[in-house]
C-alpha cells in the first residue's frame, strides 16, 4: 500500500509488522468513501463549515469546538418582585405629582417660568396665571418640559431600564420587536389624544421660530405631523432593534451573508489550505480545496493530511511525494496502512483538529467554577499523556461513557497518523467493532487470527525476564519480583542460547518448576554447544532450588494458569510462530484490541493484563522515536497494579504516552499503592456510586481550597424606653418571636474541594467528578460532569 513515505520510520520493517499465526481470514475490501465521505460525527455541518468553526484556546478539558466563554458573573441583582413594586410605586408617584401639578396644588409652580419671561404675560401675584396668548404658549411648553423630566425621574427611580432588559430584551427577537411596537402604538395613541403633551408644544415652538403663517400650508402641517409621529416611534425602534427583523421579514437579511466572503478575498480560510499555499504548493492546495468543497473529504482526511504535511516539513522529498499523491488521489493521499478513512460508526462527538472527544458538560453546580458551568468537557492526548484513573461501581458507565469514547478517539487519531492505541478488555466487551481495529487478539478463542507474545518481542533474556516476572508475580506481596526476574533470566538465557528462541509455556513451566528431565536435557545441550556462561547460569538456578525465598514454586503456579489446553496455540515461539508483539506500537499508528477470557479464566486474564501493562510501560519508555502518541486503555485494571507498574505509569508523561485505567473500587489495588497510584496519574475520575472509603482517597488527592463563609448570629434586642418595650411586646405577641438583630461574620476557611460523603451520596446518576492535568502542568479543579450533557 502506498503511503508516500508518510508512515515510514527508522527501524521498522516487514518483520516488525504484526502477522497472524496462521492464514488470516479473507479481509473485506476497505469501504469506499467517495464521492460522499462521512461527515464529522455529531455535527450537522459539512467539513467546510467544520473547518471554519472557531476553536479558541481554553482551560484544560474544555470542548473547544465552537466554544463561547461564559460572560462574567454578575452580582446578585434585585428580585423581580422588588422591581415590579418599584415600577408600580414610581408610576403612581408620577401620576400623583402630575395631577397635583395640573390642578394647581403645588405652590410656586410658575415662579421659574416667570423669571425668564416678560412680566406683562402674567397676572400679578405668585399664583397669577397667563394674561396673554404668549404666556399660555410658554406655559404649555413649560409643562411639556416638566412632564419629560418627571417621566425621566420616575424611570430612574423605578429602575424601568432593568425591568426592560430582564423581561423584554432578555427574551430576544421577535418578542422584543413586538413588545416595543406595542409600546410605540400606545405612545402614539396618548400623543395624538393629547394625553401626553407633545403635539401642542411642538407646534408652538415651530410657530415661534418660523412664524404662524407657516400653518397656512396643509403640506407643511402634514410634514410636521409626520415628523412628530416618527419622533415618537424612533426611541422604540432603537430599543427594539427593528432593523434586523425588518430586513429578515422583507428578505434582505441574506444579502450581507452572501457578500461576506468577498469582503476580504485575500484572507486565508482553512478549507483553502493556506499552509500549503505559503510553502508554494498551490496545485496541491487547489486540489484539496476542491475535495473539501465538493464533499469528497471527511474530518479524518483533513487531520491526516495536515499531520502528514507537518511531519514532512523537514524532509523535502516527503513533501514532493505528498504533493504528487495529492494531485493523483486527492483526499485519499497518505492513507493509513489499513486503507481505512474512517471508523465504521461513531458513538461520541470528536474534533480531530484538536484531538478532543467530548464526554459531557459541566453541571450547573456550586462545586464548579462559574466560568466552567455549562461548558463541554473533553479529553485529548495532552491530558491522557498524564494518565487517567477512573473509579466507579459496575453500571456507573465507565465502559460506555469513558472507555469507548476514548478508544474511539484514539482510533480516529491513529487513522490520521498521530496516535496508536491498545485497548484491553473482556471478551464480548463494548470496545468497538472488529473492523475498527487493525489487530484483534482473542486469547483463548480458536478463531483468533493473532497470537500474543509473552516476551514483548525482545531478544534480551534479562529484559524479557524482568517484564514477565512483573506480570506473573508482581502482585504477590511477600515475593520480590527482582528475585523472580533473576530466576526467569537463568532459564530464558540458556534456553535461547540452545534453541534460538524463548521457551513455550509448557517448557518454561517445567524448567522453572525444576523438572529434572527438562533441566538435564538443557544442561546437555548447553555442554554440547559450548555455552559455558549459560551453563553456569543453569547450575546457579539448580543450586538455589528449594532454598528459602525461592520464587520458583510461585512462578510455576502462575505459569500453570497459562499452560491450559485453551491457551495451547496462543503463546507459541520459534521461527514458525508469528505472535503479536507490543513493539509494533513503537512506530506504527496501529489500532489494537486484546480480548481476555475473563469468564472462563479470570486469574489468567488478570495475569495477562498485568503482563500487558508491564510490557507497555517498558516499551513506551524505551522507544527512541516518540513523535507518535501511544495509549493503553484497560477496561478493568482490577488486581493489575503493582509497585513497578506505578513507577512505569509515572514515567509515561515524559515519553508521549499514557494509560487509562478503570477500577470498581480503589480497594482493587493493594492498600500500600493507593497513594502512589493517585499521585502517579494526572487525571482522576470518580463516578457516582463510589463508597465513602474511595471518596476519602479522592478527597485527599484533590486537596483543599480557601472559601468565604458567612455566619449569621441572632442577638436579642433589649429596649430601655417604655414605649419601645411596648412596641417589642406587641411585635412578639403578633409574630410569636422575640425581637432580634442579625450579626454577620465573613471569614476565609480552608475546606475540601469534594468531601468523601459528598462523593458518595451527592453525585446524581450519570454524573462523575473529574480532575485534569496536562503534560505541561496545567491543572483543572475537580469538576462535576454530566456525562449525558
Coordinates of C-alpha atoms in Angstrom, one line a residue, residues 437-665:
X437 CA -9.1 -2.2 14.7
X438 CA -6.1 -3.3 12.7
X439 CA -5.3 -6.2 15.1
X440 CA -7.7 -8.1 17.3
X441 CA -6.2 -10.7 19.6
X442 CA -8.8 -13.1 21.1
X443 CA -6.9 -15.1 23.7
X444 CA -8.5 -18.4 24.2
X445 CA -10.6 -18.2 21.0
X446 CA -9.6 -20.6 18.3
X447 CA -10.9 -18.2 15.6
X448 CA -8.3 -15.5 16.6
X449 CA -6.0 -14.6 13.8
X450 CA -3.3 -13.4 16.1
X451 CA -1.3 -14.9 19.0
X452 CA 0.2 -12.9 21.9
X453 CA 4.0 -12.6 22.6
X454 CA 4.6 -13.2 26.3
X455 CA 8.1 -11.8 26.0
X456 CA 7.2 -8.5 24.4
X457 CA 9.1 -9.0 21.2
X458 CA 12.5 -8.6 22.8
X459 CA 15.6 -10.8 22.3
X460 CA 17.3 -9.8 25.6
X461 CA 16.7 -12.5 28.2
X462 CA 17.1 -10.1 31.1
X463 CA 14.6 -7.7 29.7
X464 CA 12.1 -10.4 28.9
X465 CA 12.5 -11.9 32.4
X466 CA 12.0 -8.6 34.1
X467 CA 8.7 -7.9 32.3
X468 CA 7.5 -11.5 32.6
X469 CA 8.2 -11.6 36.3
X470 CA 6.2 -8.4 36.9
X471 CA 3.2 -9.9 35.1
X472 CA 3.5 -13.3 36.8
X473 CA 4.2 -12.5 40.4
X474 CA 4.2 -8.7 40.6
X475 CA 1.0 -8.8 42.8
X476 CA 2.5 -11.2 45.3
X477 CA 3.3 -9.1 48.4
X478 CA 5.8 -11.4 50.1
X479 CA 7.7 -12.1 46.8
X480 CA 10.4 -9.8 45.4
X481 CA 9.8 -9.5 41.6
X482 CA 13.5 -8.8 41.1
X483 CA 14.4 -12.2 42.6
X484 CA 11.7 -13.8 40.3
X485 CA 13.2 -12.0 37.3
X486 CA 16.6 -13.4 38.2
X487 CA 15.2 -16.9 38.3
X488 CA 13.5 -16.4 34.9
X489 CA 16.6 -15.0 33.3
X490 CA 18.6 -18.0 34.5
X491 CA 16.1 -20.1 32.5
X492 CA 15.4 -17.9 29.4
X493 CA 19.1 -17.2 28.7
X494 CA 20.2 -20.8 28.5
X495 CA 17.1 -21.9 26.6
X496 CA 17.6 -19.2 24.0
X497 CA 21.3 -20.0 23.6
X498 CA 20.4 -23.5 22.7
X499 CA 17.1 -23.1 20.7
X500 CA 17.4 -19.6 19.3
X501 CA 14.1 -18.6 20.9
X502 CA 12.4 -18.3 24.2
X503 CA 10.6 -21.4 25.6
X504 CA 6.9 -22.1 25.2
X505 CA 4.7 -22.0 28.2
X506 CA 4.9 -25.8 28.9
X507 CA 8.7 -25.8 28.6
X508 CA 9.0 -22.7 30.7
X509 CA 6.9 -24.3 33.4
X510 CA 9.0 -27.4 33.5
X511 CA 12.2 -25.5 33.8
X512 CA 11.0 -23.1 36.5
X513 CA 9.5 -26.0 38.4
X514 CA 12.8 -27.8 38.4
X515 CA 11.8 -30.8 36.3
X516 CA 14.9 -33.0 36.3
X517 CA 14.5 -34.4 32.8
X518 CA 14.0 -30.9 31.3
X519 CA 16.9 -29.4 33.2
X520 CA 19.2 -32.3 32.4
X521 CA 18.3 -32.1 28.7
X522 CA 19.0 -28.3 28.7
X523 CA 22.3 -28.9 30.5
X524 CA 23.5 -31.5 28.0
X525 CA 22.5 -29.2 25.1
X526 CA 24.5 -26.3 26.6
X527 CA 27.5 -28.5 27.2
X528 CA 27.4 -29.8 23.6
X529 CA 27.1 -26.3 22.2
X530 CA 30.0 -24.9 24.3
X531 CA 27.8 -22.3 26.2
X532 CA 29.8 -22.3 29.4
X533 CA 28.4 -19.0 30.6
X534 CA 24.9 -20.1 30.2
X535 CA 25.7 -23.4 31.8
X536 CA 26.9 -21.6 34.9
X537 CA 23.5 -19.7 35.0
X538 CA 21.6 -23.0 34.9
X539 CA 23.9 -24.5 37.6
X540 CA 23.2 -21.5 39.8
X541 CA 19.5 -22.0 39.4
X542 CA 19.8 -25.6 40.3
X543 CA 21.8 -24.9 43.5
X544 CA 19.3 -22.3 44.7
X545 CA 16.3 -24.6 44.0
X546 CA 14.3 -25.3 47.1
X547 CA 16.1 -22.7 49.3
X548 CA 14.5 -20.1 51.5
X549 CA 12.7 -17.5 49.4
X550 CA 12.9 -19.5 46.2
X551 CA 10.3 -17.9 43.8
X552 CA 10.3 -21.0 41.6
X553 CA 7.1 -22.6 43.1
X554 CA 5.1 -19.3 42.9
X555 CA 6.3 -18.8 39.3
X556 CA 5.4 -22.3 38.3
X557 CA 1.9 -21.9 39.8
X558 CA 1.3 -18.7 37.9
X559 CA 2.7 -20.2 34.6
X560 CA 0.4 -23.1 35.1
X561 CA -2.6 -20.7 34.7
X562 CA -1.4 -20.2 31.1
X563 CA -0.4 -23.8 30.5
X564 CA -4.0 -24.8 29.7
X565 CA -5.4 -26.6 26.6
X566 CA -7.5 -23.4 25.7
X567 CA -4.2 -21.4 25.5
X568 CA -2.1 -24.0 23.8
X569 CA -1.9 -22.3 20.3
X570 CA -1.6 -18.8 21.7
X571 CA 1.9 -18.5 23.2
X572 CA 4.0 -20.4 20.7
X573 CA 7.6 -19.4 20.0
X574 CA 10.1 -20.3 17.3
X575 CA 10.5 -19.5 13.7
X576 CA 7.1 -20.6 12.5
X577 CA 5.2 -18.7 15.3
X578 CA 4.2 -15.1 14.5
X579 CA 2.7 -13.7 17.7
X580 CA 1.6 -10.1 18.0
X581 CA 4.2 -8.0 19.9
X582 CA 3.5 -4.7 21.6
X583 CA 6.7 -3.4 20.0
X584 CA 4.7 -2.9 16.8
X585 CA 3.3 0.1 18.5
X586 CA 6.6 1.9 18.7
X587 CA 6.4 3.4 15.2
X588 CA 3.2 2.3 13.6
X589 CA -0.2 4.1 14.2
X590 CA -1.9 0.8 15.0
X591 CA -5.3 0.1 16.5
X592 CA -5.1 -3.0 18.6
X593 CA -7.6 -4.7 20.8
X594 CA -7.0 -7.7 23.1
X595 CA -9.9 -9.7 24.3
X596 CA -9.4 -11.7 27.5
X597 CA -11.4 -14.8 28.6
X598 CA -12.4 -13.2 31.9
X599 CA -15.4 -15.5 32.5
X600 CA -13.7 -18.9 31.9
X601 CA -10.2 -17.9 33.0
X602 CA -10.4 -15.0 35.4
X603 CA -7.0 -15.5 37.1
X604 CA -5.2 -16.0 33.8
X605 CA -6.9 -12.8 32.5
X606 CA -5.6 -10.8 35.4
X607 CA -2.1 -12.2 34.9
X608 CA -2.2 -11.3 31.2
X609 CA -3.4 -7.8 31.9
X610 CA -0.6 -7.3 34.4
X611 CA 1.8 -8.6 31.7
X612 CA 0.4 -6.2 29.0
X613 CA 0.7 -3.2 31.4
X614 CA 4.3 -4.1 32.3
X615 CA 5.2 -4.6 28.7
X616 CA 3.6 -1.4 27.6
X617 CA 5.3 0.8 30.2
X618 CA 8.7 -0.8 29.4
X619 CA 8.3 -0.5 25.6
X620 CA 6.9 3.1 25.7
X621 CA 9.7 4.3 27.9
X622 CA 12.4 2.6 25.8
X623 CA 11.4 3.8 22.3
X624 CA 13.6 6.3 20.6
X625 CA 11.0 7.9 18.2
X626 CA 8.4 9.5 20.5
X627 CA 6.6 11.5 17.9
X628 CA 3.6 9.1 18.0
X629 CA 1.3 9.3 21.0
X630 CA 0.8 5.8 22.4
X631 CA -2.0 5.0 24.8
X632 CA -3.1 1.9 26.7
X633 CA -6.7 1.5 27.8
X634 CA -7.6 -1.1 30.4
X635 CA -11.3 -1.6 30.7
X636 CA -10.8 -3.3 34.0
X637 CA -7.5 -2.9 35.9
X638 CA -8.5 -4.9 39.0
X639 CA -5.5 -6.6 40.6
X640 CA -3.2 -5.5 37.9
X641 CA -1.4 -2.5 39.5
X642 CA 2.0 -3.2 41.1
X643 CA 4.6 -1.0 42.6
X644 CA 6.7 -1.3 39.4
X645 CA 3.9 -0.5 37.1
X646 CA 3.0 2.6 39.2
X647 CA 6.5 3.8 38.6
X648 CA 6.2 3.0 34.9
X649 CA 2.9 4.9 34.7
X650 CA 4.6 7.9 36.3
X651 CA 7.2 7.9 33.5
X652 CA 4.7 7.8 30.6
X653 CA 4.0 11.5 30.6
X654 CA 7.6 12.3 29.6
X655 CA 7.7 9.9 26.7
X656 CA 4.5 11.0 24.9
X657 CA 2.4 8.0 26.2
X658 CA -0.4 7.5 28.6
X659 CA -2.7 4.9 30.2
X660 CA -6.4 4.9 31.0
X661 CA -7.2 2.6 33.9
X662 CA -10.7 1.8 35.4
X663 CA -11.4 0.2 38.7
X664 CA -14.6 -0.8 40.5
X665 CA -13.1 0.4 43.8

